[in-house]
mmCIF file of C-alpha atoms and ligand atoms in Angstrom:
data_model
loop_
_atom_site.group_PDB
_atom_site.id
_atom_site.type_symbol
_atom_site.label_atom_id
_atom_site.label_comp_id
_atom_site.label_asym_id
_atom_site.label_seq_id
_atom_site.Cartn_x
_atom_site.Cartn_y
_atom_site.Cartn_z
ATOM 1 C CA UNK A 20 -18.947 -9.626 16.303
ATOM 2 C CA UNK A 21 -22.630 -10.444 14.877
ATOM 3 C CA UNK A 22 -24.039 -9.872 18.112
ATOM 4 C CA UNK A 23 -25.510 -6.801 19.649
ATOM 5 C CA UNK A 24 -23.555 -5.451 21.567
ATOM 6 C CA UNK A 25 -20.492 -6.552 19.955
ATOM 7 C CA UNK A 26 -18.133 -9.254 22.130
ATOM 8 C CA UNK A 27 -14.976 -10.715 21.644
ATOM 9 C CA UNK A 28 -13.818 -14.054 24.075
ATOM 10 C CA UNK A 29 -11.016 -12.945 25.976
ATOM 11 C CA UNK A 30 -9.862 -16.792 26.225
ATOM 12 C CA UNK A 31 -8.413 -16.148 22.663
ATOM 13 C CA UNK A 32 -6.084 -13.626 23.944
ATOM 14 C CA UNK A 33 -3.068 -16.015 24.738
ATOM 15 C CA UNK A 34 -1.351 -16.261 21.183
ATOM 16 C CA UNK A 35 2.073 -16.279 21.806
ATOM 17 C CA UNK A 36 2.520 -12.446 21.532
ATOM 18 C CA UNK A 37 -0.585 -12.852 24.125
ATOM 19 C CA UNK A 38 1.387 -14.747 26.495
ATOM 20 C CA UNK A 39 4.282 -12.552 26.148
ATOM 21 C CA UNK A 40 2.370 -9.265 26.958
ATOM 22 C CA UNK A 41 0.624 -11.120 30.074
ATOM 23 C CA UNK A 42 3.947 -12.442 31.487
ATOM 24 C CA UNK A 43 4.773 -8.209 30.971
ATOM 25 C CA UNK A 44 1.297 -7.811 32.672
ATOM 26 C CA UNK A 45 2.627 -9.755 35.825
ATOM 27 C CA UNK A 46 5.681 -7.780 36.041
ATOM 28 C CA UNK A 47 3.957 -4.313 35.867
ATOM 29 C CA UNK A 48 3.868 -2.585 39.100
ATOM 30 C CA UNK A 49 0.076 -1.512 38.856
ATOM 31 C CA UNK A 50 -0.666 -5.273 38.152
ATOM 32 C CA UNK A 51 -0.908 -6.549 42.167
ATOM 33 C CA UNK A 52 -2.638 -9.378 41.426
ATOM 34 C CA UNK A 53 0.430 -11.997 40.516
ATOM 35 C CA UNK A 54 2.457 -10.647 43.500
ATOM 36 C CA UNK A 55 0.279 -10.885 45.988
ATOM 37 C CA UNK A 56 -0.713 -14.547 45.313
ATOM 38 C CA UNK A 57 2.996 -15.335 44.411
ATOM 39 C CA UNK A 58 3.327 -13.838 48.368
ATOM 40 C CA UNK A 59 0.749 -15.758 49.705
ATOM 41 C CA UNK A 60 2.668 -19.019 48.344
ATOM 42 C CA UNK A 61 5.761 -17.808 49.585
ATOM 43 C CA UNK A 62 4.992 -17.356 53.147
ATOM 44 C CA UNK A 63 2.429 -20.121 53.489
ATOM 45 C CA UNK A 64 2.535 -22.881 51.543
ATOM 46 C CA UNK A 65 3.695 -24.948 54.441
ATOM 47 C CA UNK A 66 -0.252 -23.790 56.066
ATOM 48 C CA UNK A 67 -1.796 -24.578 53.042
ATOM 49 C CA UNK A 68 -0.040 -28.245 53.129
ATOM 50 C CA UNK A 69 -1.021 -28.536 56.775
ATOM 51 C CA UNK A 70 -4.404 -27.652 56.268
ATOM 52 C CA UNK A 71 -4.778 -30.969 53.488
ATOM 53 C CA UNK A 72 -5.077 -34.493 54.496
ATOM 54 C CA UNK A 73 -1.860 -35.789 53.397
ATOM 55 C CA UNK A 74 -2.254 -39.311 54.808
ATOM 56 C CA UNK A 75 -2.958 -40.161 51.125
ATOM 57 C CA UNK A 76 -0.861 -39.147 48.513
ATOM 58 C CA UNK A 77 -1.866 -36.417 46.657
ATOM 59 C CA UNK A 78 -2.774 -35.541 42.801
ATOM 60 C CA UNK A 79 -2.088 -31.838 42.327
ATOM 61 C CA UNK A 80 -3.918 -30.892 39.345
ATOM 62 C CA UNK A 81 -3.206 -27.029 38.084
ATOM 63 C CA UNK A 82 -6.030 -25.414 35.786
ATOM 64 C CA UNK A 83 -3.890 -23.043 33.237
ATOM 65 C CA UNK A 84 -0.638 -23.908 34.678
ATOM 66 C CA UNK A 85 1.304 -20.848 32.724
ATOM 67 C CA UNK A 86 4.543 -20.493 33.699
ATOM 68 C CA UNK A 87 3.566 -22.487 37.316
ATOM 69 C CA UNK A 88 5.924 -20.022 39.341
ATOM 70 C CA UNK A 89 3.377 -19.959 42.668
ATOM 71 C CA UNK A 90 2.764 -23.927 42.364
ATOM 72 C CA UNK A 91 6.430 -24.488 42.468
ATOM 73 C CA UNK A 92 6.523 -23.165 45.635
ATOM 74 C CA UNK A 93 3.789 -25.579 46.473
ATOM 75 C CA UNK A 94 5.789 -28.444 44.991
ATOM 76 C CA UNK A 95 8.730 -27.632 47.033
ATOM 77 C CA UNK A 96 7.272 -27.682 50.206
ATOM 78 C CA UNK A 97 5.337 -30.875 49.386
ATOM 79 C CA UNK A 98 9.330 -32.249 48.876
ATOM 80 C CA UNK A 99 10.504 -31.009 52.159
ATOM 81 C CA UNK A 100 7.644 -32.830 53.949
ATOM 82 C CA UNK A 101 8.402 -35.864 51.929
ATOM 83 C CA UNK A 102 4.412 -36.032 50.912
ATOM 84 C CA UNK A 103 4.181 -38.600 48.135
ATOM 85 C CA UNK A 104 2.732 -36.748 45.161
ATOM 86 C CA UNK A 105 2.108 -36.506 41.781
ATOM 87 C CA UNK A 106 1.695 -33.182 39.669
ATOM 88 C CA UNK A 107 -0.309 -32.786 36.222
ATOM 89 C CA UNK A 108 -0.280 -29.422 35.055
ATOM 90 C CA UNK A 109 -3.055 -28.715 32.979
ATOM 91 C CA UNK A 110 -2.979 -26.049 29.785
ATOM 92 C CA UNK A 111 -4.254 -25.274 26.876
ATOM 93 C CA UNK A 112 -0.513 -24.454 25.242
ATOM 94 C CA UNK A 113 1.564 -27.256 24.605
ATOM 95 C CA UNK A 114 4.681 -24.685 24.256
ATOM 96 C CA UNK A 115 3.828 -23.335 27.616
ATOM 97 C CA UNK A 116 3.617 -26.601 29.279
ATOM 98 C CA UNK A 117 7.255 -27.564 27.469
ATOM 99 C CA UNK A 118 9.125 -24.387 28.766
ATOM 100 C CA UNK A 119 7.144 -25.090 32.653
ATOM 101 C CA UNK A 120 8.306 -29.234 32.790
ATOM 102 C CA UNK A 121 11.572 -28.354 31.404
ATOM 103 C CA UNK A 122 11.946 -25.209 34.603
ATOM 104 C CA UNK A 123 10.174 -27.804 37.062
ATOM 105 C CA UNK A 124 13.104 -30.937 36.651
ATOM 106 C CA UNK A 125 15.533 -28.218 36.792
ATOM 107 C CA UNK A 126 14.689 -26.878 39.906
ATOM 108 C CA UNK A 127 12.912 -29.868 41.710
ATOM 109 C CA UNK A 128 15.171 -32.788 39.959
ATOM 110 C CA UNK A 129 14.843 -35.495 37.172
ATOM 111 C CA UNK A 130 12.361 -38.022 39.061
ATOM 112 C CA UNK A 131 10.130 -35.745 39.875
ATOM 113 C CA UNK A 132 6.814 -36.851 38.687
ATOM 114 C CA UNK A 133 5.077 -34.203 36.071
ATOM 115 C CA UNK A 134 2.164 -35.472 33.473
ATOM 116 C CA UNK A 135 1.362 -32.685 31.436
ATOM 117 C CA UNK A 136 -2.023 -32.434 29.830
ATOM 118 C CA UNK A 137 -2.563 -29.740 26.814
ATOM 119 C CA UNK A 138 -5.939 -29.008 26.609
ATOM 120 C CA UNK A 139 -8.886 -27.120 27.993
ATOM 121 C CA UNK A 140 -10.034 -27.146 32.000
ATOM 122 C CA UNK A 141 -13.167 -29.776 31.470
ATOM 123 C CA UNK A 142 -12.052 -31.965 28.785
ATOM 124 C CA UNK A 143 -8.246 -32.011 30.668
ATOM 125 C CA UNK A 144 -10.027 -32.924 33.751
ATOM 126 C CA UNK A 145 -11.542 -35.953 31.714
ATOM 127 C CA UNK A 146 -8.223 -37.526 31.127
ATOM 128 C CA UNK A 147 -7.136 -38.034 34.560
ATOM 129 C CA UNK A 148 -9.243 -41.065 35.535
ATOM 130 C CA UNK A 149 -9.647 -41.945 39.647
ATOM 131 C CA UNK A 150 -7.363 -43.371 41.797
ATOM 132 C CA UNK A 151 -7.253 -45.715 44.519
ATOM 133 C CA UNK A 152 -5.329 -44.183 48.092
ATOM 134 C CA UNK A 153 -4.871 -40.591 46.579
ATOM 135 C CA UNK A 154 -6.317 -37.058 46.969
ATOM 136 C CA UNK A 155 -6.912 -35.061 44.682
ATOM 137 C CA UNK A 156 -5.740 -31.537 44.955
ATOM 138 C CA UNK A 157 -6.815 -28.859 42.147
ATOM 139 C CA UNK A 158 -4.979 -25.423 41.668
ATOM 140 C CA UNK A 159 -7.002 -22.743 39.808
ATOM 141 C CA UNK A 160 -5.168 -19.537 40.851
ATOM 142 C CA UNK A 161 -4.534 -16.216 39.429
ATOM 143 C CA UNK A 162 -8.164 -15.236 39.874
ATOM 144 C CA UNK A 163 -8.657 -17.117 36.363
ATOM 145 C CA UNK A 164 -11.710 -17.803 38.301
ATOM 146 C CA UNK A 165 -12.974 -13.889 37.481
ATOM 147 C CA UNK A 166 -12.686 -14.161 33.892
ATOM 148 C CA UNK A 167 -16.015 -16.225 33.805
ATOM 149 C CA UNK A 168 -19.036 -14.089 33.797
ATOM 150 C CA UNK A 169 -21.287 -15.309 37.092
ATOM 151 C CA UNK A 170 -23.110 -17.791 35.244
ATOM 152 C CA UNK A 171 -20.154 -18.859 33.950
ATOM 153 C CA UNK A 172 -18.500 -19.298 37.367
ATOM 154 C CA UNK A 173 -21.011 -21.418 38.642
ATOM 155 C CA UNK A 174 -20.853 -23.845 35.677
ATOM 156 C CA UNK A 175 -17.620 -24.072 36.352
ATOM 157 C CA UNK A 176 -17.459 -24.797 39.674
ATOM 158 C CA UNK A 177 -20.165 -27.675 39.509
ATOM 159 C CA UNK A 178 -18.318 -29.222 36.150
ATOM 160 C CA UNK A 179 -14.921 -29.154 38.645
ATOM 161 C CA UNK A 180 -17.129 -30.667 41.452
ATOM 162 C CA UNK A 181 -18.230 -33.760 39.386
ATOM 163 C CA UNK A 182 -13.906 -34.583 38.922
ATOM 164 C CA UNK A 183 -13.909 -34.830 42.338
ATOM 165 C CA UNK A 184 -14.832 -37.314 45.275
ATOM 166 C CA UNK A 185 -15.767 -36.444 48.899
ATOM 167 C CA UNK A 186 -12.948 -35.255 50.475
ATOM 168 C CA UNK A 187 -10.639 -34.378 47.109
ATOM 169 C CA UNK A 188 -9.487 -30.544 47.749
ATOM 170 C CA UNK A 189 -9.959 -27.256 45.323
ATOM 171 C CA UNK A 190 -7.924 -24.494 46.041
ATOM 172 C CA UNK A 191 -9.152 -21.445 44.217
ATOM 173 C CA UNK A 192 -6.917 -17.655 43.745
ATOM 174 C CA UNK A 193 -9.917 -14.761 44.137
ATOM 175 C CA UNK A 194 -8.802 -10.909 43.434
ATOM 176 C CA UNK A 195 -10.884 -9.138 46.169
ATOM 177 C CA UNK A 196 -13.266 -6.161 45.955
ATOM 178 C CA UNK A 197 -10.943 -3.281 46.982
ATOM 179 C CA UNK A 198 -10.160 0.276 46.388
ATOM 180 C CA UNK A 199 -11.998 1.068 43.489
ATOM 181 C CA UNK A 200 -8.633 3.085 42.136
ATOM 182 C CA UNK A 201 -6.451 0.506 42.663
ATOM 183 C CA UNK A 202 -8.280 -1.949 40.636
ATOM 184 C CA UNK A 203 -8.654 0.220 37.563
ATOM 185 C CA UNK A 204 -5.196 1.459 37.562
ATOM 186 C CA UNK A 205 -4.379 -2.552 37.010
ATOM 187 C CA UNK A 206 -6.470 -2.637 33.701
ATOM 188 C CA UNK A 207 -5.052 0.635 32.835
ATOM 189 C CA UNK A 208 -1.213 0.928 33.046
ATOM 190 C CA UNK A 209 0.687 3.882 32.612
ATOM 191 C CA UNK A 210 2.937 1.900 30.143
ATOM 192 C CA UNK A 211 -0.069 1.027 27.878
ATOM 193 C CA UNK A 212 0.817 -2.605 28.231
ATOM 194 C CA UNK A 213 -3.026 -3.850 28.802
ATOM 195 C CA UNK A 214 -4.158 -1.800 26.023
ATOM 196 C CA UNK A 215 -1.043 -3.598 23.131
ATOM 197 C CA UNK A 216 -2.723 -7.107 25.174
ATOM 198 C CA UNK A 217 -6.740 -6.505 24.447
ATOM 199 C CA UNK A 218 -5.423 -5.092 20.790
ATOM 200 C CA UNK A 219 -3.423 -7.767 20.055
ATOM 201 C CA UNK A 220 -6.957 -9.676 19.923
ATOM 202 C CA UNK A 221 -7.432 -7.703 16.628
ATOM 203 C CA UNK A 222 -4.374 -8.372 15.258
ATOM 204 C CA UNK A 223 -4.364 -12.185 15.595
ATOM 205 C CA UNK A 224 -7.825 -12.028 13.809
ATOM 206 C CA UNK A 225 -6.415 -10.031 11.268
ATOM 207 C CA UNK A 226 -3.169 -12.567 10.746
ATOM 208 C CA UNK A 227 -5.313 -15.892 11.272
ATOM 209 C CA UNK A 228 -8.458 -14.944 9.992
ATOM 210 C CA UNK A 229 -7.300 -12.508 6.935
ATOM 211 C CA UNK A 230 -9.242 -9.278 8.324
ATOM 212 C CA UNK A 231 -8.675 -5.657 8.049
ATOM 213 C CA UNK A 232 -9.142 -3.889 11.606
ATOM 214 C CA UNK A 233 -7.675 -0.879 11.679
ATOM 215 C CA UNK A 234 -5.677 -1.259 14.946
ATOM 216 C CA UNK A 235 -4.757 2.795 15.545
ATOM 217 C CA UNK A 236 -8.292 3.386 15.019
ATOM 218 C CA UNK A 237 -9.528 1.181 18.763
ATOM 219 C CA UNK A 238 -9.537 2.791 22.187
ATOM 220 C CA UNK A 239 -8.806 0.701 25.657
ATOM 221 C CA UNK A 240 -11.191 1.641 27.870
ATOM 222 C CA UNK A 241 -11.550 -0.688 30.837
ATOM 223 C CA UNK A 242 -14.101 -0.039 33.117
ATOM 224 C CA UNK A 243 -15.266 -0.895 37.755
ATOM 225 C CA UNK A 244 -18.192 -1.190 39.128
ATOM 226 C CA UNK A 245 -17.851 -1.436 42.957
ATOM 227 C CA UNK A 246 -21.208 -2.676 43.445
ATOM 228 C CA UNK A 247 -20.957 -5.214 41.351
ATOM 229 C CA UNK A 248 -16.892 -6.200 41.148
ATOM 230 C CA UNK A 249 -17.131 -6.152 37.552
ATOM 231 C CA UNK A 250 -13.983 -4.797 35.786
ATOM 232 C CA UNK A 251 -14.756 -4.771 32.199
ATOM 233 C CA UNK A 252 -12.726 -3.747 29.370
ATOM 234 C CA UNK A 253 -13.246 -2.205 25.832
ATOM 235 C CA UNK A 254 -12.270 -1.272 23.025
ATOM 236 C CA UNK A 255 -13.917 1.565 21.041
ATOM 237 C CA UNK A 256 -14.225 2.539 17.351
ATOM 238 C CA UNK A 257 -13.158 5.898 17.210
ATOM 239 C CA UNK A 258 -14.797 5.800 14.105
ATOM 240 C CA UNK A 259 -17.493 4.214 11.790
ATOM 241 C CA UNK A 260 -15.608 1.505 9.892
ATOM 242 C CA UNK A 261 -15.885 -1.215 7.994
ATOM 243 C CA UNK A 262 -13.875 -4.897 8.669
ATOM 244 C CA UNK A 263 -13.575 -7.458 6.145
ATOM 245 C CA UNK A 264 -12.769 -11.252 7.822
ATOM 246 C CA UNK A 265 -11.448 -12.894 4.657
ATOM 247 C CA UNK A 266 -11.916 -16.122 6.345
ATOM 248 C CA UNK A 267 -15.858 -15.589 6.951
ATOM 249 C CA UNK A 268 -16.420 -13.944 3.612
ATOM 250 C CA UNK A 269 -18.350 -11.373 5.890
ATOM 251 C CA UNK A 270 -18.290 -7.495 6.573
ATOM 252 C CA UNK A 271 -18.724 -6.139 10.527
ATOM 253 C CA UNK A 272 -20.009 -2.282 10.369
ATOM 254 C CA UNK A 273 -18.783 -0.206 13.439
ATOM 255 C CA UNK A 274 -20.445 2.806 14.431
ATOM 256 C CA UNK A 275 -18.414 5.717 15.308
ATOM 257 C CA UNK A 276 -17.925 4.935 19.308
ATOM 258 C CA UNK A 277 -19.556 1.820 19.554
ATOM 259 C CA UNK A 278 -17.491 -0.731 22.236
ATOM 260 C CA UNK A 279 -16.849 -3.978 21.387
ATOM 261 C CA UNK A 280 -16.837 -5.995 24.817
ATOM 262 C CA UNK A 281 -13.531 -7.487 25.315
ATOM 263 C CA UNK A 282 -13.082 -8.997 28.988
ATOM 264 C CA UNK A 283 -14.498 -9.616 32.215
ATOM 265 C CA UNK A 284 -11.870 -9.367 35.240
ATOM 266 C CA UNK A 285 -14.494 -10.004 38.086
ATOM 267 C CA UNK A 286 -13.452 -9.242 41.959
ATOM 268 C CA UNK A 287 -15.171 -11.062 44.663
ATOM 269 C CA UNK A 288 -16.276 -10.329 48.409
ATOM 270 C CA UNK A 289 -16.712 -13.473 50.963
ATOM 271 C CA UNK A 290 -20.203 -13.947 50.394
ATOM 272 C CA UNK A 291 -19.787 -14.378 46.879
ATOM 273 C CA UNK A 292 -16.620 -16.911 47.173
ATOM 274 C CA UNK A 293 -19.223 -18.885 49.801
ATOM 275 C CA UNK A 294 -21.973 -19.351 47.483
ATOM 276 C CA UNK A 295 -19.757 -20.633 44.735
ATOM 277 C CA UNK A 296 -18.546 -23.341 47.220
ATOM 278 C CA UNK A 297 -22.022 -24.037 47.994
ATOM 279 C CA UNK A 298 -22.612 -24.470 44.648
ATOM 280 C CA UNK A 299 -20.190 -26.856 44.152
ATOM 281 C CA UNK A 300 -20.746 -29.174 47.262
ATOM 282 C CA UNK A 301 -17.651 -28.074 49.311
ATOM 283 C CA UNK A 302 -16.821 -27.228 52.795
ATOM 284 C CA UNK A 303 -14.568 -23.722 52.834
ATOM 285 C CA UNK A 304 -11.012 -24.841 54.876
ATOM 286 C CA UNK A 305 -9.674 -22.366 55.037
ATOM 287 C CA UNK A 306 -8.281 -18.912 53.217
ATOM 288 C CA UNK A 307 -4.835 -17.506 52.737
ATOM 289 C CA UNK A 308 -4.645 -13.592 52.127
ATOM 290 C CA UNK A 309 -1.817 -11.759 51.037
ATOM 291 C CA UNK A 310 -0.241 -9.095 53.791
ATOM 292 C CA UNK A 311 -2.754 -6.188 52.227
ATOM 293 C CA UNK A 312 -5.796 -8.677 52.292
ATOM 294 C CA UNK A 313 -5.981 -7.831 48.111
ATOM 295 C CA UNK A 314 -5.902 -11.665 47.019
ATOM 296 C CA UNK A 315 -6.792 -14.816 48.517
ATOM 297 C CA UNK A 316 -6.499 -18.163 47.903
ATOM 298 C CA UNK A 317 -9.216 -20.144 49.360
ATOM 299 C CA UNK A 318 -8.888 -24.423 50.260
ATOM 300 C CA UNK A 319 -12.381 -26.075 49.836
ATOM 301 C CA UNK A 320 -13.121 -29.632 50.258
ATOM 302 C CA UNK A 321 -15.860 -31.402 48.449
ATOM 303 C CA UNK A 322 -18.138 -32.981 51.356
HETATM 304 C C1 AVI B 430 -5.581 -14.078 33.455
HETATM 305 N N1 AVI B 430 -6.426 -13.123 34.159
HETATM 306 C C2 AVI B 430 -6.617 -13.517 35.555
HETATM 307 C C3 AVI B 430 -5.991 -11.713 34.027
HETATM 308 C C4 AVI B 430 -6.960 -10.769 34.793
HETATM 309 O O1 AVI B 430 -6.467 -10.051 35.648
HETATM 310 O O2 AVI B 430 -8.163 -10.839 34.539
HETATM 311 C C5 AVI B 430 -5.929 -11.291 32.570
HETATM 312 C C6 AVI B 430 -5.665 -9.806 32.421
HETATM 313 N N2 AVI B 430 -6.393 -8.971 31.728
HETATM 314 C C7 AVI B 430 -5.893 -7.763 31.789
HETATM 315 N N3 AVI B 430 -4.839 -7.809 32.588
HETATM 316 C C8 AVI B 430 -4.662 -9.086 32.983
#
């Protein structure tokens, strides 16, 4: 909030009221995103096992495993064609990873075998040392991947490259440039559900950190630029206000209409997807698209 303009980390979103309002997020009909991958997983997860080199067994690692629906689908296949593997689901809430171990032996059976890791992508990444005979296999889906600003992304893809060895697999979920409508109708729901989730920022600083936003007085207002992919959302003071964070001792003045810069949802065209894999060291598969070619989740292997 001290800088100029005024930016909030969207990574702090996922309290647990955050987590609630993006599992209502998924479900909301404008929000494509989650069903579209969750389709691509349905209807070829058996291609996406073909297309690895299972002669090894495989470590399937999943950056911000959430609730891990699309990955069980994943999981089960990897059952049905009896490839030896080994799962570690990798987030930063503890709770989350409980509720998604407990749902994974339930469904896939008690010797199933899960290592959960609660922590952040780099420093999770750290714990799982290498392996003789096994590939490595890391999930980040969701288009996670477009909540990093560019410069972001590509730090992120070369700290991910360094976990891996020649011939380990990444496969990564990208939301795809699109109709320009469709996209901000996602960040904009009619049921005002992505406005309560980039609000609810506010009010966790006002519970944790003892401030005094004035909730009522914030406007959503995402934005899309088609040339660049960038959604972007906001919230605006509707007026000139004063907050007090008890915890910093400190004041933040907000000018009538000034935006505080909440969250970056980018959306990607091929070339962009390709020069993150060159980035990384990695050899593009193959990609899996979704029936409407929205979404894709694309299989790179590090050369
Ligand atoms: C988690 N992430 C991929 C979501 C997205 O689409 O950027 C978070 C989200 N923000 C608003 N709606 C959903």
């Amino acid at each position: 909030l001290s800088s100029s303009p005024k930016r909030l980390s969207s990574k702090y979103f996922y309290d647990a009221a955050g987590d609630e309002l993006f599992r209502e997020i998924m479900q909301l009909p404008e929000y494509y995103l989650t069903r579209a991958e969750y389709e691509i997983f349905s209807t070829q997860s058996h291609d996406i096992i073909s297309a690895l080199d299972t002669s090894a067994s495989v470590r399937l690692i999943e950056l911000g495993a959430g609730d891990g629906l699309k990955s069980r689908l994943l999981l089960k296949a990897l059952l049905e064609r009896k490839v030896p593997f080994t799962y570690y689901p990798l987030d930063i809430s503890a709770h989350t990873l409980e509720v998604l171990c407990h749902e994974m032996t339930e469904e896939l059976g008690d010797g199933f075998p899960v290592f959960p890791i609660a922590d952040e992508y780099i420093s999770g990444l750290e714990k799982i040392g290498p392996a003789e005979g096994s590939r490595k296999l890391i999930l980040f889906l969701g288009s996670t991947v477009g909540n990093f600003l560019h410069e972001e992304a590509i730090a992120f893809f070369r700290d991910v490259s360094r976990f891996m060895s020649s011939g380990d697999f990444l496969l990564v979920g990208f939301d795809l440039m699109k109709d320009p409508e469709v996209i901000l109708r996602a960040y904009n729901d009619s049921a005002g559900v992505t406005r309560a989730f980039n609000l609810n920022l506010l009010r966790r600083i006002n519970r944790e950190l003892q401030a005094d936003f004035d909730i009522e007085a914030f406007q959503h207002y995402p934005t899309y630029d088609p040339l660049t992919g960038e959604t972007r959302s906001f919230l605006i003071s509707r007026k000139k206000q004063d907050v007090f964070i008890g915890h910093l001792g400190r004041h933040f003045g907000f000018e009538k209409d000034e935006p505080v810069f909440m969250e970056v949802s980018r959306k990607f065209s091929a070339e962009m997807i390709r020069n993150y894999a060159e980035v990384a060291d990695m050899q593009i598969i193959r990609e899996f698209r979704d029936c409407r070619h929205y979404f894709t989740d694309v299989l790179m292997q590090k050369k």
